[in-house]
XYZ file of C-alpha atoms in Angstrom:
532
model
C -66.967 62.651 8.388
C -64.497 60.971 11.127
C -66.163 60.825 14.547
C -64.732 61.376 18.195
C -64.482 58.251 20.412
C -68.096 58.385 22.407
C -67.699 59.702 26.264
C -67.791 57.298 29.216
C -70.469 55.084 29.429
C -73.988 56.157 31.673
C -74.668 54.377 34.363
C -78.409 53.801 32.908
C -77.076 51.913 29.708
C -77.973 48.373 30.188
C -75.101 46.131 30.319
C -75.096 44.201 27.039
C -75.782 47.404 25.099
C -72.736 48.923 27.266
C -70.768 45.833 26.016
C -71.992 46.274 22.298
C -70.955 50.132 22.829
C -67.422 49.309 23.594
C -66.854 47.284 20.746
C -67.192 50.404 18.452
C -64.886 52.794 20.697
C -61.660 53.053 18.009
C -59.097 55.305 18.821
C -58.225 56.270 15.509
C -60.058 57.815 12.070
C -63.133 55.972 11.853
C -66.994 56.568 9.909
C -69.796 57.262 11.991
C -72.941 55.015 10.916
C -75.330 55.952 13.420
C -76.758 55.317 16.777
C -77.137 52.107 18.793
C -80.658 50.932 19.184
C -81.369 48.752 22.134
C -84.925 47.125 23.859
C -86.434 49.493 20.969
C -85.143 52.513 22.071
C -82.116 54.914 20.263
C -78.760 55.761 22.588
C -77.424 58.628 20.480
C -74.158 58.473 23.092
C -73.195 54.930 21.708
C -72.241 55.351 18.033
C -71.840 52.817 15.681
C -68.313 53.277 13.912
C -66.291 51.648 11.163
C -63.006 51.990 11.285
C -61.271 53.973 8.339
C -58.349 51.514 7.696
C -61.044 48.464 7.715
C -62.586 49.565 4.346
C -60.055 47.564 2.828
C -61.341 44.262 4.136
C -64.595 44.316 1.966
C -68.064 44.796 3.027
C -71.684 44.038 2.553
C -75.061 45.941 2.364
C -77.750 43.828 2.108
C -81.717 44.078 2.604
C -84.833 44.359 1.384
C -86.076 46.328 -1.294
C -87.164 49.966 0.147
C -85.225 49.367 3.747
C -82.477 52.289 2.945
C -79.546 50.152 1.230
C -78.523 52.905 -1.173
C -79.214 55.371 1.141
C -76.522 53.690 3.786
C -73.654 53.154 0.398
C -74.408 57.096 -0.216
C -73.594 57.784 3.740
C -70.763 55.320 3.512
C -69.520 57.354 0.291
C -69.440 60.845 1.500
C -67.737 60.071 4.665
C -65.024 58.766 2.508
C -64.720 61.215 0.299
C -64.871 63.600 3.433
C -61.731 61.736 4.495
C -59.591 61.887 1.044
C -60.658 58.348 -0.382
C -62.092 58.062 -4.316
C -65.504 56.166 -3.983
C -66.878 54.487 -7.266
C -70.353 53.635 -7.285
C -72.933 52.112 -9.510
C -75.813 53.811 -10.425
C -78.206 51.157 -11.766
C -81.571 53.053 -11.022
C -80.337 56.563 -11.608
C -80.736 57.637 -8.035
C -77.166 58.296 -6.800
C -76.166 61.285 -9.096
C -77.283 63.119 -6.246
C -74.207 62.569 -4.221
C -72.890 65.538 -5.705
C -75.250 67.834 -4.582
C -75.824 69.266 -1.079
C -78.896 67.305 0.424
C -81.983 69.397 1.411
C -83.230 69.849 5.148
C -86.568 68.997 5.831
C -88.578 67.307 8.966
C -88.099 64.069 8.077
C -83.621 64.980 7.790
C -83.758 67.183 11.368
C -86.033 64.185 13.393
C -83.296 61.693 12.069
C -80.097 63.963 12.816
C -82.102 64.447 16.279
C -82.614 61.042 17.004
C -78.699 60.365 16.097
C -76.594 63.019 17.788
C -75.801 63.989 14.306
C -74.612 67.308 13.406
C -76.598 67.306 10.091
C -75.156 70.267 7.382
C -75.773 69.481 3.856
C -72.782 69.536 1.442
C -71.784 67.269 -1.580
C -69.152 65.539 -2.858
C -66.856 66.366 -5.812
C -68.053 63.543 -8.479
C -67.410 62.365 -12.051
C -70.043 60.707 -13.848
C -69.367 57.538 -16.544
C -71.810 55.644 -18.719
C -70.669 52.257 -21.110
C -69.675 53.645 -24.098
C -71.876 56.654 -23.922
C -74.946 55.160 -24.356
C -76.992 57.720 -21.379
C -75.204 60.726 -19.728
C -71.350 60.173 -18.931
C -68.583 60.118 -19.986
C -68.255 57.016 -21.703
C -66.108 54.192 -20.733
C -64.861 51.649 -22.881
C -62.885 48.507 -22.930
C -61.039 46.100 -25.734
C -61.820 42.977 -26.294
C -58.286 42.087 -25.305
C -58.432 43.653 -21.789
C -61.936 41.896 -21.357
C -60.924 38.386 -21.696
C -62.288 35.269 -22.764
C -63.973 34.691 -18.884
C -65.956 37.554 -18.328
C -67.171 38.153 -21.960
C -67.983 34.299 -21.839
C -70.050 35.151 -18.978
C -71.879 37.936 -20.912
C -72.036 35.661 -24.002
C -74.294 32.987 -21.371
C -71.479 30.210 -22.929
C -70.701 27.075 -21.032
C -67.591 25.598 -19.790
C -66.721 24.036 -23.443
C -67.064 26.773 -25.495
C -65.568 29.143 -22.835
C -62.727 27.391 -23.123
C -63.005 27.490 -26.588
C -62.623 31.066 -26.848
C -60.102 31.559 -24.692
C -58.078 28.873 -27.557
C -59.189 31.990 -30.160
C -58.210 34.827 -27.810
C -54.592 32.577 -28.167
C -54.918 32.173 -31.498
C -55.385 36.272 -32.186
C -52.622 36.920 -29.690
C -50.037 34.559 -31.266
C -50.923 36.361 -35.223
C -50.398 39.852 -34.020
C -53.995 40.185 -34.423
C -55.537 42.715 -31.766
C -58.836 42.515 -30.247
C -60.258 45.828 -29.992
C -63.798 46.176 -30.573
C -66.392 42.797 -30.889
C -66.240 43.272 -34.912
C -62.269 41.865 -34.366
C -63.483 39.141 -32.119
C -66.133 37.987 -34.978
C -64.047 38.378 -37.896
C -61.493 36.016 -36.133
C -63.927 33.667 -35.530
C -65.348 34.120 -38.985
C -61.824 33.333 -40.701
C -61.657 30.129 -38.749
C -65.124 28.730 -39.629
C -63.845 29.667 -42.949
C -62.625 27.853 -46.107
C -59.312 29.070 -45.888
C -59.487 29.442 -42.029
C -60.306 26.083 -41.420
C -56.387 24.962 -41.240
C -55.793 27.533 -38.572
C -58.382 26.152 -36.783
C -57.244 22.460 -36.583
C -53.865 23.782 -35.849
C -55.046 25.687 -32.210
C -56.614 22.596 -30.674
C -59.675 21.369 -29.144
C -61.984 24.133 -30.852
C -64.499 22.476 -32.869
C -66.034 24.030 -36.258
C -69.560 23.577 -34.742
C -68.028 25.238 -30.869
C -66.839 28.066 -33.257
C -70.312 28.496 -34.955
C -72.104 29.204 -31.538
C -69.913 31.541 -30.477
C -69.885 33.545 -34.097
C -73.983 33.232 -33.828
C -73.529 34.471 -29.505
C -71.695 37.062 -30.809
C -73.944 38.565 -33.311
C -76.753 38.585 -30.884
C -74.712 40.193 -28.749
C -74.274 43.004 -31.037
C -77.707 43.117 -32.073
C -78.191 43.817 -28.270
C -76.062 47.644 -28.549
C -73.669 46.497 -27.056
C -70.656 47.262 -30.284
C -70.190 50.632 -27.846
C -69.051 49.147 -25.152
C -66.284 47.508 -26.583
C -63.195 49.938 -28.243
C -60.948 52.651 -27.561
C -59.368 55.033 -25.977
C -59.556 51.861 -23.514
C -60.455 54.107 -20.225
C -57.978 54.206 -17.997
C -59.014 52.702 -14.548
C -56.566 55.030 -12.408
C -58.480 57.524 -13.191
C -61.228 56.652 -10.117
C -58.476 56.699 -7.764
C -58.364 60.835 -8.346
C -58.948 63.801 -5.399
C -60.179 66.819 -5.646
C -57.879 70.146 -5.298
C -59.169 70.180 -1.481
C -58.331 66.780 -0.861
C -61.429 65.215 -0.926
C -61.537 61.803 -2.924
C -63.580 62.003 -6.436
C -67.187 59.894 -6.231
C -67.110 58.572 -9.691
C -70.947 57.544 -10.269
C -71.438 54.923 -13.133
C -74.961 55.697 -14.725
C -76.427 52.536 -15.755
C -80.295 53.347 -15.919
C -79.934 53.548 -19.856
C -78.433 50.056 -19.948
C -80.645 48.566 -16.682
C -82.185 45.951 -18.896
C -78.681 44.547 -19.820
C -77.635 43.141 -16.007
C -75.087 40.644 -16.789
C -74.097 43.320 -19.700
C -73.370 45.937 -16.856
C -72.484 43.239 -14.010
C -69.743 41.898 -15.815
C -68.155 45.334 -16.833
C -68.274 46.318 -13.304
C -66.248 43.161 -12.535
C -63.875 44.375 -15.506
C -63.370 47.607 -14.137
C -62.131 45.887 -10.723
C -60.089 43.122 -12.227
C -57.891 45.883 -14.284
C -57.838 47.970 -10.837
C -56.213 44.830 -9.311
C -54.152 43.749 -12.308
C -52.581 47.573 -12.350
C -51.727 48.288 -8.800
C -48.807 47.723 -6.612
C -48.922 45.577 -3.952
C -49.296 48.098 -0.589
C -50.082 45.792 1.955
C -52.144 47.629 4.699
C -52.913 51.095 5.053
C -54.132 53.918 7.068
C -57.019 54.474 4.624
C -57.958 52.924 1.625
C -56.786 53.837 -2.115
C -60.574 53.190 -3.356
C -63.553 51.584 -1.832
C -65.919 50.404 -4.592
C -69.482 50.177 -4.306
C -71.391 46.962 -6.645
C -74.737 47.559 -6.680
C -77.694 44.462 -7.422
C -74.356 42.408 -6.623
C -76.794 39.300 -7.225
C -76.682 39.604 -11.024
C -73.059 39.637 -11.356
C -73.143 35.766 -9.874
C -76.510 34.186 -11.753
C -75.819 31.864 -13.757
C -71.851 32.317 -13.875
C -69.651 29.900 -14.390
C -67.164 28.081 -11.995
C -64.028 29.746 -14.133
C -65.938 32.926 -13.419
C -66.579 32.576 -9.780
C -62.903 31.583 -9.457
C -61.750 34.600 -11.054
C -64.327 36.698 -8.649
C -62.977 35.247 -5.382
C -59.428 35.680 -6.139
C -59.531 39.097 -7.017
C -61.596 40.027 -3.751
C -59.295 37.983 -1.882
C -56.029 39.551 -3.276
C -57.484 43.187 -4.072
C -57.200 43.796 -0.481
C -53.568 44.021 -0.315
C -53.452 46.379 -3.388
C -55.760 49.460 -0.924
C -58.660 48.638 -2.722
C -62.027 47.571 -0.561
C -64.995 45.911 -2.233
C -68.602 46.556 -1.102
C -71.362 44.102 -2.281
C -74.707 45.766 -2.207
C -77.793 43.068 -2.675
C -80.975 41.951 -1.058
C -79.660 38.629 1.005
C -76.140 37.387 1.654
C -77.361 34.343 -0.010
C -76.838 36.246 -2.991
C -73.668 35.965 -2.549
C -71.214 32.586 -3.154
C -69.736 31.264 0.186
C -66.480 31.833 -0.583
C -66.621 35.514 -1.697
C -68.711 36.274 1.787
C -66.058 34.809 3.656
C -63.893 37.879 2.482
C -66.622 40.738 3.310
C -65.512 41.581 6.547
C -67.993 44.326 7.442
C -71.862 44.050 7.278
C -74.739 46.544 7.020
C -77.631 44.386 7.179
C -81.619 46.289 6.612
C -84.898 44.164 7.298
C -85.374 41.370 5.416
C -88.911 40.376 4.671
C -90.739 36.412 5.561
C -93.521 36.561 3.367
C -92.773 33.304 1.640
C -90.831 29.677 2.643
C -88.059 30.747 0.775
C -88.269 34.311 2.198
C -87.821 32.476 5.619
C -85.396 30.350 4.799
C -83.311 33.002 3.252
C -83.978 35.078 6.786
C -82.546 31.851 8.573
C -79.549 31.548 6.234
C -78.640 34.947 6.925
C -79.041 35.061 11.036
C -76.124 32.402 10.519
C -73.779 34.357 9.220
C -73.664 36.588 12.135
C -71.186 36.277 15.250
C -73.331 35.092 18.238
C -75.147 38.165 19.637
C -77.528 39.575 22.446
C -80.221 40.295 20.185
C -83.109 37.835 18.748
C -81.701 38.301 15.327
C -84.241 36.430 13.605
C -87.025 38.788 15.272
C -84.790 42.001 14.920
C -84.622 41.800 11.161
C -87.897 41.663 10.104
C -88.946 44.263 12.560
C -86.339 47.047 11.337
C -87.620 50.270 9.659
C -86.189 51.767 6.865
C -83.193 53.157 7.601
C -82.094 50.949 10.810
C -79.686 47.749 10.232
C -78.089 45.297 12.458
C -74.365 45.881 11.593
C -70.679 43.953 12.345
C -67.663 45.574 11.489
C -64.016 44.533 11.612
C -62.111 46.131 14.573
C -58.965 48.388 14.144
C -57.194 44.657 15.502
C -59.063 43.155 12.567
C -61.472 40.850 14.826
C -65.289 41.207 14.576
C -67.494 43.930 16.208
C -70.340 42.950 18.226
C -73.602 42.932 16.578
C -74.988 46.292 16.924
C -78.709 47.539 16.122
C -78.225 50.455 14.873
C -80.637 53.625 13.064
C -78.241 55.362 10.220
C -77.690 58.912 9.969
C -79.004 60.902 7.251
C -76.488 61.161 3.774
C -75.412 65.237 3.727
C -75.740 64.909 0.170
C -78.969 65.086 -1.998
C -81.055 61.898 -1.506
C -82.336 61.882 -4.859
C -81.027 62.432 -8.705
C -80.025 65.459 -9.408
C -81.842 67.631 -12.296
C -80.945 65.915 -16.198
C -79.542 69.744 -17.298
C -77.224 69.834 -14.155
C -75.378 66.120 -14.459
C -75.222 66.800 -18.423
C -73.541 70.318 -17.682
C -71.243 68.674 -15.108
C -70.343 65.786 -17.686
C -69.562 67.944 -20.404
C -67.331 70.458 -18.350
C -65.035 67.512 -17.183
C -61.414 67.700 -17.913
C -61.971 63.516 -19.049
C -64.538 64.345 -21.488
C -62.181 64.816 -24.584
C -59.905 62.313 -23.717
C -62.820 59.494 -23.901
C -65.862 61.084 -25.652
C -64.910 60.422 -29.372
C -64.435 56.318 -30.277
C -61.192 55.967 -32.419
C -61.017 52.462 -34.948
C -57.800 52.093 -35.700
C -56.778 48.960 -37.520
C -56.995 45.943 -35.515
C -57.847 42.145 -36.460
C -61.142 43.517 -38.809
C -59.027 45.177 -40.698
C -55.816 43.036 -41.325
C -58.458 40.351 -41.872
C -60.117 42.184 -44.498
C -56.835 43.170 -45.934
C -55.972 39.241 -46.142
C -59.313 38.869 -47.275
C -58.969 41.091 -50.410
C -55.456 40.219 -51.494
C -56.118 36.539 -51.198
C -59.603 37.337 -53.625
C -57.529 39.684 -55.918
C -54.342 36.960 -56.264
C -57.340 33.945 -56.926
C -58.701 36.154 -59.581
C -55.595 36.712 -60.931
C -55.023 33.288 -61.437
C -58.077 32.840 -62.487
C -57.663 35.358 -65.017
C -54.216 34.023 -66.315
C -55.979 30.886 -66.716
C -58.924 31.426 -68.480
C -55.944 33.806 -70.929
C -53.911 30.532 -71.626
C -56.997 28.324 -71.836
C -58.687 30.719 -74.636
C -55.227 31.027 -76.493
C -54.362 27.335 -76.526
C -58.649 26.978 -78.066
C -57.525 30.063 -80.567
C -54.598 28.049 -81.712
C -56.334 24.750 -82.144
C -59.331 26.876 -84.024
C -57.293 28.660 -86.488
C -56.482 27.714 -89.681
C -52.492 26.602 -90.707
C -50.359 29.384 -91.909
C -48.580 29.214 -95.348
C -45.465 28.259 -95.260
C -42.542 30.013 -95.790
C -41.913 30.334 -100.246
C -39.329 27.712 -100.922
C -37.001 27.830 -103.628
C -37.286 26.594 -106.887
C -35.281 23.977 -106.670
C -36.693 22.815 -103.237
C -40.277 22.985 -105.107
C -38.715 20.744 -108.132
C -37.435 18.392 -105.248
C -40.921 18.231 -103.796
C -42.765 18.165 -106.977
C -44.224 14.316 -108.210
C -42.417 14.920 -111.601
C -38.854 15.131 -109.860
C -39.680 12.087 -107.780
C -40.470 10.183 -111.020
C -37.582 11.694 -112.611
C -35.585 10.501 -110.089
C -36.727 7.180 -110.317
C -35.337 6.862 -113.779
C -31.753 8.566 -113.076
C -30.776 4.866 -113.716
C -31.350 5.585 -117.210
C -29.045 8.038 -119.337
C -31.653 9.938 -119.925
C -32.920 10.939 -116.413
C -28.867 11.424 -115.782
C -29.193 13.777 -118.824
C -32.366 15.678 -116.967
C -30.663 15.731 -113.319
C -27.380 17.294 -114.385
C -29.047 19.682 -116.574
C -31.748 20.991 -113.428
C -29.401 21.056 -111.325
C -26.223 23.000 -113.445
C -23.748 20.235 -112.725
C -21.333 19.682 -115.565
C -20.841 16.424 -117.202
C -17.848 14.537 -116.277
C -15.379 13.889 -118.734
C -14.397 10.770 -119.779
C-alpha cells in the first residue's frame, strides 16, 4: 500500500539516523518497506520507502538462505498490485502461490506490525498461475523455437561460442526456406536434413557450419528432449501481454510462475524466464518514464540464469535490462550475493534490499567484502551490520524520486498481508482451471511446420527414387527378356521370293548363260520369249 510522508523529525532521533530518515521522505506515491533500525534499536516514525515511479530502474534482493528474501519480493508484490501494477513472479520452490490468499494473524505477524507502525490487515492479491508447458499446476506457457532464438536455447543446450553460432547459421537457413520452427522436433529435423545425404549441399551452401558442429547440436538436442522438455516448446505461443493485465478493481494481476515441478531443470527454467522478458521488451512501445510502472518482474535464484552463460548471452541480458527500462518495465534480481550477478547488469539495479549474509568460509568473507563495496558510503559498519541482521531486517538503498541514491538505511520489513506460505494443492488447481486463459493455452496445437514439410520432402523424394528405380529395373528385365528369347519366324514370303532364296535358283542362275537356264528363267518367272 502507498504510505504518507513520516511527521517531523523527534528531537531524540540521533542525527545520522535523522539524516538517513530524510532521505526516504518522497512526496509522492511511494511503497512502504519498513522501519529504520538504528544503534540496534527500531524507529517505527522513520519509514523506509521506495518510490513508486523508481520500480522501473531495476532492483535487487539478495541474502542468505532463510534471511526473508522471498518474504520481502512477496511485500514488494502486493504493494504493487495494491497500487494498479501487474507483478510476475517466479515460483521456483512452490512457496509464493500464497500471494493470493489473505495472510493469517498470529503473534509472530502482530509483534512485527507492532514493532513497524504497520497497520497489518490481511488481504490477497488477484493472481494467475503459469507452469512450462503444463508440466505441474498452471496454465501452461509455451514458446516456438522461432521466438526462442538461437542465444538463449544455445544457452540451455550448454553449446559454446562455435556451435552457437552455428545454429544461429540453421535458424537462417530455416528462415530463408519458409521452414518454421515451432516445436524442438522442427529444430532437429532441420538439422537432421543437413547432416543428411541429400542435405549435405544445403549445408555447404549456409557457411561456416561444419558436418561434425551440426552432429553435436542434433546429439544436444536429443538429450534435450530426453530431458521433458518437447512441452515447453510449441503453440498457441503465449502471449506475453497477457502479465501486464488488472483486475476489474484496478488492482494489477500477480501472475505466479510455478516451477517446483521443473526445479531440477535451472538453466531449463532460467532461460525461459529470460525469454519471457526479452519478448516483453521486443513487444512494447517505447514510454519513456512514468508515474508507475507497466510491470515489475520478479527473477528468482537469479544466479542460475548467469552460470556458465556465454558472452553472446550476457550481452543479450544487459541490453535488455538496460533498454527495458524505457519500455515501463522494472527488473528485480532475487539471489544470495550481488556477486551473483555480472558487473555490468548490477550497474543497472538501481534499488537494493540486502538480508544477512553469512562468513562461515574465505569465500563467504570475501563475497561479504565484495558486497559492502557496492554500497554508497554510509554511517553504519556495513561489514558488521550484515552478518548480524535477523531474518527479516536488510540494509536497503533506493533510487530517489530525482533518481540519485538513498542513504543506506537499516531497516526491519513489514509483514506481507498475504499468506506467507503455499496455498492448499485443491485451491490453486480450482483457481487455474476457472481462469478465463485456460482454454486459450491448455490444449498444444501441431500444425505443420519444418517436421512436416521435411517429411513431406522426405517421402516424395523416396517415392520419385523408387520410381526410378522401378522404371529401371522394368527396362533392364525387358532388354534381358529380349536378348533371352528365341527369334520369331519371319514373315511367309512368296513363292517366288522363296525360289529367289532357294540354292537351286542361285545355281540356276549361274547357268542363265546357257540357253537352257534362259529356257528355265523365262519359264519361272512367266516372261514371254522375245521374238526374233
Amino acid at each position: 500500500m502507498t504510505g504518507s510522508t513520516p511527521s517531523a523529525e523527534p528531537e531524540a532521533t540521533p542525527g545520522p539516523a535523522a539524516e538517513i530518515a530524510a532521505g526516504y521522505a518522497f512526496t509522492g506515491p511511494a511503497l512502504d518497506l519498513g522501519a529504520l533500525l538504528w544503534d540496534g534499536a527500531c524507529l517505527p516514525e522513520h519509514q523506509i520507502r521506495i518510490p513508486l515511479a523508481m520500480l522501473n530502474r531495476h532492483g535487487l534482493v539478495a541474502g542468505a538462505t532463510g534471511t526473508g528474501k522471498t518474504k520481502t519480493l512477496q511485500l514488494i508484490a502486493e504493494q504493487l498490485s495494491a497500487n494498479g501494477v501487474p507483478v510476475f513472479l517466479a515460483d521456483i520452490k512452490g512457496d509464493v502461490s500464497g500471494v493470493s490468499a489473505p495472510g493469517t494473524p498470529n503473534d509472530k505477524v502482530a509483534e512485527r506490525a507492532r514493532d513497524v507502525a504497520q497497520d497489518w490487515e490481511p488481504a490477497g492479491c488477484p493472481s494467475e498461475f503459469y507452469s512450462l508447458g503444463g508440466i505441474g499446476p498452471g496454465i501452461p506457457v509455451r514458446a516456438t523455437v522461432t521466438s526462442f532464438g538461437p542465444v538463449l536455447l544455445s544457452k540451455v543446450l550448454q553449446l559454446n561460442q562455435t556451435q552457437e553460432q552455428s545454429l544461429g547459421l540453421i535458424f537462417h537457413y530455416a528462415d530463408a526456406k519458409g521452414l518454421e520452427l515451432v516445436d524442438l522436433k522442427d529444430l532437429r529435423a532441420v538439422v537432421a536434413f543437413l547432416v543428411s545425404d541429400r542435405g549435405k549441399a544445403e549445408l555447404k551452401g549456409i557457411g561456416g557450419l561444419s558436418t561434425v558442429t551440426a552432429g553435436v547440436i542434433l546429439r544436444a538436442l536429443t538429450a534435450f528432449e530426453q530431458q521433458g522438455a518437447t512441452q515447453f516448446f510449441g503453440e498457441p505461443e503465449f502471449d506475453t501481454s497477457e502479465f501486464l493485465r488488472t483486475g476489474p478493481d484496478g488492482r494489477g494481476v500477480v501472475s505466479v510462475l510455478e516451477l517446483p515441478a521443473v526445479q531440477d531443470k535451472p538453466q531449463l527454467f532460467s532461460t525461459f524466464l529470460m525469454w519471457l522478458l526479452a519478448d516483453l521488451f521486443n513487444d512494447l512501445p517505447e514510454v519513456g518514464d512514468l508515474d508507475r510502472p507497466k510491470l515489475v518482474f520478479f527473477f528468482d535464484e537469479a544466479h542460475l540464469l548467469f552460470n556458465g552463460a556465454s558472452k553472446a548471452f550476457l550481452e543479450s541480458i544487459t541490453q535488455t535490462v538496460r533498454l527495458i527500462r524505457s519500455k515501463g518495465i522494472g527488473v528485480f534480481f532475487v539471489t544470495q550475493t550481488p556477486k551473483d550477478v555480472p558487473g555490468d547488469v548490477l550497474a543497472q539495479l538501481g534499488n537494493r534490499v540486502q538480508h544477512a549474509l553469512r562468513a562461515f568460509t574465505p569465500d563467504d568473507a570475501k563475497a561479504l567484502k565484495a558486497t559492502v563495496k557496492t554500497f554508497p558510503h554510509s554511517p553504519y559498519d556495513l561489514e558488521e551490520l550484515l552478518t548480524g541482521l535477523g531474518t527479516g531486517e536488510a540494509v536497503i538503498t533506493v533510487l530517489s524520486e530525482k533518481g540519485a541514491p538513498t542513504p543506506v538505511a537499516a531497516t526491519r520489513l513489514r509483514a506481507p498481508r498475504s499468506l506467507m506460505g503455499p496455498v492448499d494443492a485443491a485451491a490453486l488447481d480450482q483457481a487455474v482451471k476457472a481462469s478465463l486463459l485456460w482454454s486459450r493455452y491448455a490444449e498444444a496445437v501441431d500444425r505443420e511446420s519444418a517436421y512436416e514439410k521435411i517429411s513431406a520432402e522426405q517421402a516424395a523424394a523416396e517415392a520419385a527414387a523408387e520410381e526410378a528405380a522401378r522404371a529401371a529395373e522394368e527396362e533392364k528385365q525387358a532388354k534381358a527378356a529380349a536378348r533371352a528369347a528365341p527369334r520369331a519366324p519371319k514373315e511367309d514370303r512368296s513363292l517366288a521370293e522363296q525360289v529367289v532364296g532357294s540354292g537351286l535358283f542361285r545355281s540356276l542362275a549361274r547357268s542363265v548363260g546357257t540357253q537352257l537356264g534362259r529356257e528355265i528363267s523365262r519359264s519361272i518367272f512367266g516372261t514371254a520369249r522375245r521374238r526374233r
